[in-house]
mmCIF file of C-alpha atoms in Angstrom:
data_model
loop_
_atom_site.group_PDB
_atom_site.id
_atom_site.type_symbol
_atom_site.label_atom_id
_atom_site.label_comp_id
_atom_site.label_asym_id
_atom_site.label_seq_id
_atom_site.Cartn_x
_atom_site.Cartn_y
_atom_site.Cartn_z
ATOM 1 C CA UNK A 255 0.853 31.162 -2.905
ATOM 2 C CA UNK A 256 1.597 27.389 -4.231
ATOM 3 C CA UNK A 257 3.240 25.430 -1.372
ATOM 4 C CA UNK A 258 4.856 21.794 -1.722
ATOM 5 C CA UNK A 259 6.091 19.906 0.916
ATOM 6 C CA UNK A 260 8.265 16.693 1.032
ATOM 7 C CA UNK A 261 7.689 14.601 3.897
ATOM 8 C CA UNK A 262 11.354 12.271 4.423
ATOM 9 C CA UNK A 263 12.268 9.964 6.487
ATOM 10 C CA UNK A 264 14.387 12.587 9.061
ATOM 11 C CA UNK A 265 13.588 16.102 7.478
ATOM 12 C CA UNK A 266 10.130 17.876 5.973
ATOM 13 C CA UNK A 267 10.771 20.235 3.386
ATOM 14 C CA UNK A 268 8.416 22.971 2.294
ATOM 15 C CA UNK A 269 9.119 25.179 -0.884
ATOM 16 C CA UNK A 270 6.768 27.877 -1.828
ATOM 17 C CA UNK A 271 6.113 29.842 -4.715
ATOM 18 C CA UNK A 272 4.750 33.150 -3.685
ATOM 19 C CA UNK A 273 2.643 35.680 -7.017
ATOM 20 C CA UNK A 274 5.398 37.750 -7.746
ATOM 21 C CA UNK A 275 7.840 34.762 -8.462
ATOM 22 C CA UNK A 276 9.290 35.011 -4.983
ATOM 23 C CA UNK A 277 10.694 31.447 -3.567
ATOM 24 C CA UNK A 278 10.768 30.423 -0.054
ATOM 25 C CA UNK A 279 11.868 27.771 1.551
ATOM 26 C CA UNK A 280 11.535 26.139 5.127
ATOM 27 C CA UNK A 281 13.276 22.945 6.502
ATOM 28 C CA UNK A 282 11.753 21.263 9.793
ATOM 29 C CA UNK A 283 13.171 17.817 11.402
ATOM 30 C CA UNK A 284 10.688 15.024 10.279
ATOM 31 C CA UNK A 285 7.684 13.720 12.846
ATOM 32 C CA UNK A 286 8.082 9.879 12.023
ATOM 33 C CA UNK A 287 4.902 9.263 15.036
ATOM 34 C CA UNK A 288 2.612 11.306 12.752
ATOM 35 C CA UNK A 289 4.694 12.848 9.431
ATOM 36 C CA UNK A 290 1.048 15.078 9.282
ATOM 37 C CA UNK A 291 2.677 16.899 12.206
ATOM 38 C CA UNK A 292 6.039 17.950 10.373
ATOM 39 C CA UNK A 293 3.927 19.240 7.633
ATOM 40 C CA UNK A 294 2.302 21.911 9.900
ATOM 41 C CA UNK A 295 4.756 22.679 11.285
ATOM 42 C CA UNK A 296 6.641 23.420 7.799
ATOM 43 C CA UNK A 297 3.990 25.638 6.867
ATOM 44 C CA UNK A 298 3.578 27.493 10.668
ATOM 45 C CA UNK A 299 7.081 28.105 10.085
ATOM 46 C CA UNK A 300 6.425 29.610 5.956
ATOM 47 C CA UNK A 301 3.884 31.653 8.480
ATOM 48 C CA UNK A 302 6.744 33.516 10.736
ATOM 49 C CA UNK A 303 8.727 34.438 7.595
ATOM 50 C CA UNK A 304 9.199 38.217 6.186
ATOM 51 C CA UNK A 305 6.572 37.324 4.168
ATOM 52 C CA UNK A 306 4.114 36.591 6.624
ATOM 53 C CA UNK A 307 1.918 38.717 6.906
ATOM 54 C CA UNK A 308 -0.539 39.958 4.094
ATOM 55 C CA UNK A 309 -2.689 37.958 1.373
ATOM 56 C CA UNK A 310 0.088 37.075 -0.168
ATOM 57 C CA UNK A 311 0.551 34.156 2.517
ATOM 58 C CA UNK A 312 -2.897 32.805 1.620
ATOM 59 C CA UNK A 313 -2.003 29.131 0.135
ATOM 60 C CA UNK A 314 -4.103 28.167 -2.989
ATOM 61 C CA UNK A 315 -2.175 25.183 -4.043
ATOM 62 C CA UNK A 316 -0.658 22.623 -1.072
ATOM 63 C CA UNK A 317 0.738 19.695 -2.435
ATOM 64 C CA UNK A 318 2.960 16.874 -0.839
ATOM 65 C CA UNK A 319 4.797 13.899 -1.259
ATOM 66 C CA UNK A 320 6.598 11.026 0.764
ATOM 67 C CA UNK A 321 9.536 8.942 1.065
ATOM 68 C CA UNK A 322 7.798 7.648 4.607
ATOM 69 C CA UNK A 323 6.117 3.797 2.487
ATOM 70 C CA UNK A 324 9.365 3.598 0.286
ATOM 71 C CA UNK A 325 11.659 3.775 3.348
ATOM 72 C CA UNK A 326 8.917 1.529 5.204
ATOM 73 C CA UNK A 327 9.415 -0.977 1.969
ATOM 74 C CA UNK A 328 12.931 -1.179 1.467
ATOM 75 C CA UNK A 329 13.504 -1.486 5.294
ATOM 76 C CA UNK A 330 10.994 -4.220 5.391
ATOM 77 C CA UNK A 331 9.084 -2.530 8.319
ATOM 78 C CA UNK A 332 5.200 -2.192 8.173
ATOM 79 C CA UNK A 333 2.639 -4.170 9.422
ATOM 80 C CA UNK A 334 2.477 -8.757 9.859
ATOM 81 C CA UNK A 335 0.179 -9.144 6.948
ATOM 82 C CA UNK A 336 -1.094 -12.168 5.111
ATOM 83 C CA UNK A 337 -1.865 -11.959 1.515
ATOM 84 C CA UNK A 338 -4.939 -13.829 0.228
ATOM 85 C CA UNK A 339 -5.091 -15.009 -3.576
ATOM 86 C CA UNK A 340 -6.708 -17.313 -6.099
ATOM 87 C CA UNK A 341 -5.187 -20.881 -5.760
ATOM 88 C CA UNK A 342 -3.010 -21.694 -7.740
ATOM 89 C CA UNK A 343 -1.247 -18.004 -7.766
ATOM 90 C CA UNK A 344 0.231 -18.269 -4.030
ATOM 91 C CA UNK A 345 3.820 -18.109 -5.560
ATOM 92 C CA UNK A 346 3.671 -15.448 -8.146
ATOM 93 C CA UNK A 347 6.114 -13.172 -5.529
ATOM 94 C CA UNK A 348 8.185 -15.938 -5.481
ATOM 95 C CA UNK A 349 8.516 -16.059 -9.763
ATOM 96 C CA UNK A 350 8.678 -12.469 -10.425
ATOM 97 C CA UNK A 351 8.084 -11.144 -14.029
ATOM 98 C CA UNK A 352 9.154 -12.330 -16.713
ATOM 99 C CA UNK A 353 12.033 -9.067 -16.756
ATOM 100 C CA UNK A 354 13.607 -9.631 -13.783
ATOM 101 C CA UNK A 355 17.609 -9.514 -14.002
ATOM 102 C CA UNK A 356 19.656 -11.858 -15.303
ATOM 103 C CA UNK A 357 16.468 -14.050 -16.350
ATOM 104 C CA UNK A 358 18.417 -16.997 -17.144
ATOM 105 C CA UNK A 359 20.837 -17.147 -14.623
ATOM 106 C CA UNK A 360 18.990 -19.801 -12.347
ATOM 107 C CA UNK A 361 21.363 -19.330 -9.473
ATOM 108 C CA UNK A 362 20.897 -15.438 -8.562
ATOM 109 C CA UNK A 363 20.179 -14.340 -5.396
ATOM 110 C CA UNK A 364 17.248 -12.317 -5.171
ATOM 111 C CA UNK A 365 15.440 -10.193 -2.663
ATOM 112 C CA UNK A 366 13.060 -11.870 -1.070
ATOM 113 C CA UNK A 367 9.179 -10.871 -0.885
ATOM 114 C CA UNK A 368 7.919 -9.097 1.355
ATOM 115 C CA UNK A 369 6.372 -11.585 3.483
ATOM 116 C CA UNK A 370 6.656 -15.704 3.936
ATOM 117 C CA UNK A 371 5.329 -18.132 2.050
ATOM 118 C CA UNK A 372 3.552 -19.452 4.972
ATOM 119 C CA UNK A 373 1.932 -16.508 5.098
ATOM 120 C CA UNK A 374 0.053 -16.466 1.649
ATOM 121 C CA UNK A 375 -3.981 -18.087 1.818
ATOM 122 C CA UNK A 376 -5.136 -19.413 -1.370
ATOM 123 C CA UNK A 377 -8.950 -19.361 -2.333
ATOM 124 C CA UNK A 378 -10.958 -22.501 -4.373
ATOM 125 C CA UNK A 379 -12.337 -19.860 -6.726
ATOM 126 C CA UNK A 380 -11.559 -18.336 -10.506
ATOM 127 C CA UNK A 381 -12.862 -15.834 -12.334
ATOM 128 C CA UNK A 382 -12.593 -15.424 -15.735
ATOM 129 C CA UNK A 383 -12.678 -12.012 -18.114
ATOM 130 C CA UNK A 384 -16.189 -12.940 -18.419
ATOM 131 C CA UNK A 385 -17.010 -13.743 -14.843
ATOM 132 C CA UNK A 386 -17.047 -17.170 -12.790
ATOM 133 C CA UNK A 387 -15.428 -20.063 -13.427
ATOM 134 C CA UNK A 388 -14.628 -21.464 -10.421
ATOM 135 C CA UNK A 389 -18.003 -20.562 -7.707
ATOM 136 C CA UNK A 390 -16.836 -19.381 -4.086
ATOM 137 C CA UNK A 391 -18.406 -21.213 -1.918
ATOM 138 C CA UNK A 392 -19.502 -20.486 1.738
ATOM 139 C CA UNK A 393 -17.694 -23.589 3.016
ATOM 140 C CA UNK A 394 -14.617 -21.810 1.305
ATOM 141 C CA UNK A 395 -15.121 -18.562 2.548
ATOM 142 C CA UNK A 396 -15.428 -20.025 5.841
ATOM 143 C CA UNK A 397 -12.267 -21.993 5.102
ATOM 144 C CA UNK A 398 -10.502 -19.305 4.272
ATOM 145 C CA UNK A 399 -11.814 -17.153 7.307
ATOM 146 C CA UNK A 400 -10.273 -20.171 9.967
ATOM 147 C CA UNK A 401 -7.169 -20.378 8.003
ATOM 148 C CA UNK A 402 -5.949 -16.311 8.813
ATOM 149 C CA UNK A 403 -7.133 -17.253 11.978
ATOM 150 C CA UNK A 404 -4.832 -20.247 12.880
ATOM 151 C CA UNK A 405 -2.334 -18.119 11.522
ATOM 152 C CA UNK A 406 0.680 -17.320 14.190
ATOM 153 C CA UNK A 407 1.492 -14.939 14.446
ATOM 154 C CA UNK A 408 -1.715 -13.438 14.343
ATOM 155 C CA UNK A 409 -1.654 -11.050 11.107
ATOM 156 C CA UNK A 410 -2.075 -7.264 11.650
ATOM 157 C CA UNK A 411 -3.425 -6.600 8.132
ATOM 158 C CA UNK A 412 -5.068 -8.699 5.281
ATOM 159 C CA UNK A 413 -4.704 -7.622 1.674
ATOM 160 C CA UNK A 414 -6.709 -10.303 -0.518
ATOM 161 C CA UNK A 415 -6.092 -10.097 -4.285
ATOM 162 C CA UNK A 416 -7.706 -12.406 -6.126
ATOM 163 C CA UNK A 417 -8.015 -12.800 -10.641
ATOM 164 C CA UNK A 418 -9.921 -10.986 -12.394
ATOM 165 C CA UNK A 419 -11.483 -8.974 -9.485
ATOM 166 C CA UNK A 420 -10.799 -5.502 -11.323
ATOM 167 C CA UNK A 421 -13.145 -6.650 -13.596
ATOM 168 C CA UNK A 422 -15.855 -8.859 -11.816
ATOM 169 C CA UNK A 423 -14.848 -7.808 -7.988
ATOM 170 C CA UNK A 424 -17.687 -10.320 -6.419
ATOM 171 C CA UNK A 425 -15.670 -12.747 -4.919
ATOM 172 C CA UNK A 426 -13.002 -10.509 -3.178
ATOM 173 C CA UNK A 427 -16.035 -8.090 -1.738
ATOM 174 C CA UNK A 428 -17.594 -11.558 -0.112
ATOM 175 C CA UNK A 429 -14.340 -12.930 1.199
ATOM 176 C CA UNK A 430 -13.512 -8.957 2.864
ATOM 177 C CA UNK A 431 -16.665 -9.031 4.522
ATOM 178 C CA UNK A 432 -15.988 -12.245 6.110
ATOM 179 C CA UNK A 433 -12.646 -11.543 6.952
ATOM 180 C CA UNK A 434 -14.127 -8.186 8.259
ATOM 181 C CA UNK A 435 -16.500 -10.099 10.849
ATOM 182 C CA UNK A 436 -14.132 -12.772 11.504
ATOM 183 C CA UNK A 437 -10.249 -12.286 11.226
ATOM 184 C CA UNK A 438 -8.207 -10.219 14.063
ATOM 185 C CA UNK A 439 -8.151 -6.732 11.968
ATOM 186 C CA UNK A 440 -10.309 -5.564 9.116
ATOM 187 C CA UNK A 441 -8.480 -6.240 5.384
ATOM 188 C CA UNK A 442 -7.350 -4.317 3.044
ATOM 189 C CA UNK A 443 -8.903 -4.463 0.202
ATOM 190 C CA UNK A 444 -7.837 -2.242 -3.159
ATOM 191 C CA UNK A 445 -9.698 -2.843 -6.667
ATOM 192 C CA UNK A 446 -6.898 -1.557 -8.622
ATOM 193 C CA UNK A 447 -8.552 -0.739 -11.980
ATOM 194 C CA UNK A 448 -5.857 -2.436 -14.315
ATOM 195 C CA UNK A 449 -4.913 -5.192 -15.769
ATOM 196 C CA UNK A 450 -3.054 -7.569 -14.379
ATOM 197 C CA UNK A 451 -2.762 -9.922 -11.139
ATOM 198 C CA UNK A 452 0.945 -9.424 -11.162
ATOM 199 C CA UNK A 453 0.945 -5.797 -10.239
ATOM 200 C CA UNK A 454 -2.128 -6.149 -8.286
ATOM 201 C CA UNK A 455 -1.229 -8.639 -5.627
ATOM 202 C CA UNK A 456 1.971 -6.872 -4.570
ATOM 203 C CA UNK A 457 0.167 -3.326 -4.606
ATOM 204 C CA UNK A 458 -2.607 -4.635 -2.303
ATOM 205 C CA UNK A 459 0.317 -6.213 -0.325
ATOM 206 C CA UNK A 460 2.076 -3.340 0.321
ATOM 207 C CA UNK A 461 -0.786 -1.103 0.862
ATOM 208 C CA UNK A 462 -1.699 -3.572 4.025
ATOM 209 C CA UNK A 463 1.622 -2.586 5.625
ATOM 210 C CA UNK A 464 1.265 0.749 5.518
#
């Protein structure tokens, strides 16, 4: 039997394809303290059904999805986090891409980030395609370190995103392990194998929250 479940924001839905074609479904009111616990209790419900009994009820394939971080996102709820970058990139949220509606209409209203500006650390470091350009320096890591500190409130999460680190991910892995020893809760910290800072910084920003 192949079994997906959809994990929403107020119901979990299973649907399961059984050998012989057969479709079931189940319905169960979401668990929003742990959605893991709507999911089993989907599937202990596909358990109870005519079907039930038998190897036909063994599950080969369970797969799931979840509207639980998009609802978190476009509700703004989630977790106080500070984002730490490369100087000189601390307002990239702030200028959006380049095909963002109405491009030249400079007085649209649009949604703001995610979190302050106040709440965005930038590093003294760059590096390049080819590696550094700008050396991190201990006195800036330590910077850095008393700067999400100081911060109030204190953040729950740190996501730090800095250039080039898919590539050359040095400077980021020193900075998490100093923010790991010394900053209220251990950062996030996502190499997201692809190109580009722009999708990078808001991914690792969002994963933070979660």
């Amino acid at each position: 039997m192949r079994v997906g479940v959809d994990v929403g924001g107020t119901f979990t839905d299973l649907v399961a394809l059984a050998s012989d074609g057969a479709i079931e479904v189940r319905k169960v009111v979401s668990t929003p303290e742990d959605p893991a616990l709507g999911l089993f209790q989907a599937v202990e419900k596909l358990g109870k059904g005519e079907r039930g009994k038998g190897n036909d009820k063994a599950i080969e394939v369970l797969v799931h999805g979840t509207t639980v971080a998009t609802n978190a996102l476009l509700e703004r709820r989630g977790a106080n986090v500070v984002l730490v970058t490369t100087a000189g990139f601390e307002d990239l949220l702030w200028l959006r891409r380049q095909d963002r509606a109405d491009l030249y209409d400079l007085a649209r209203d649009h949604p703001p980030p995610p979190l302050s500006r106040e709440r965005v650390v930038g590093v003294a470091e760059r590096m390049g395609p080819d590696g550094p350009v700008v050396p991190l320096t201990d006195a800036e890591v330590a910077r850095v370190v008393h700067a999400v500190r100081a911060l109030a409130p204190p953040p729950e999460a740190v996501a730090v995103a800095l250039l080039f680190a898919f590539r050359h991910p040095l400077h980021e892995q020193r900075l998490v392990a100093a923010l790991r020893a010394g900053a209220p809760r251990s950062p996030k910290r996502i190499c997201a194998p692809w190109w580009g800072r722009m999708w990078r910084g808001p991914a690792k920003r969002h994963d933070a929250a979660a």
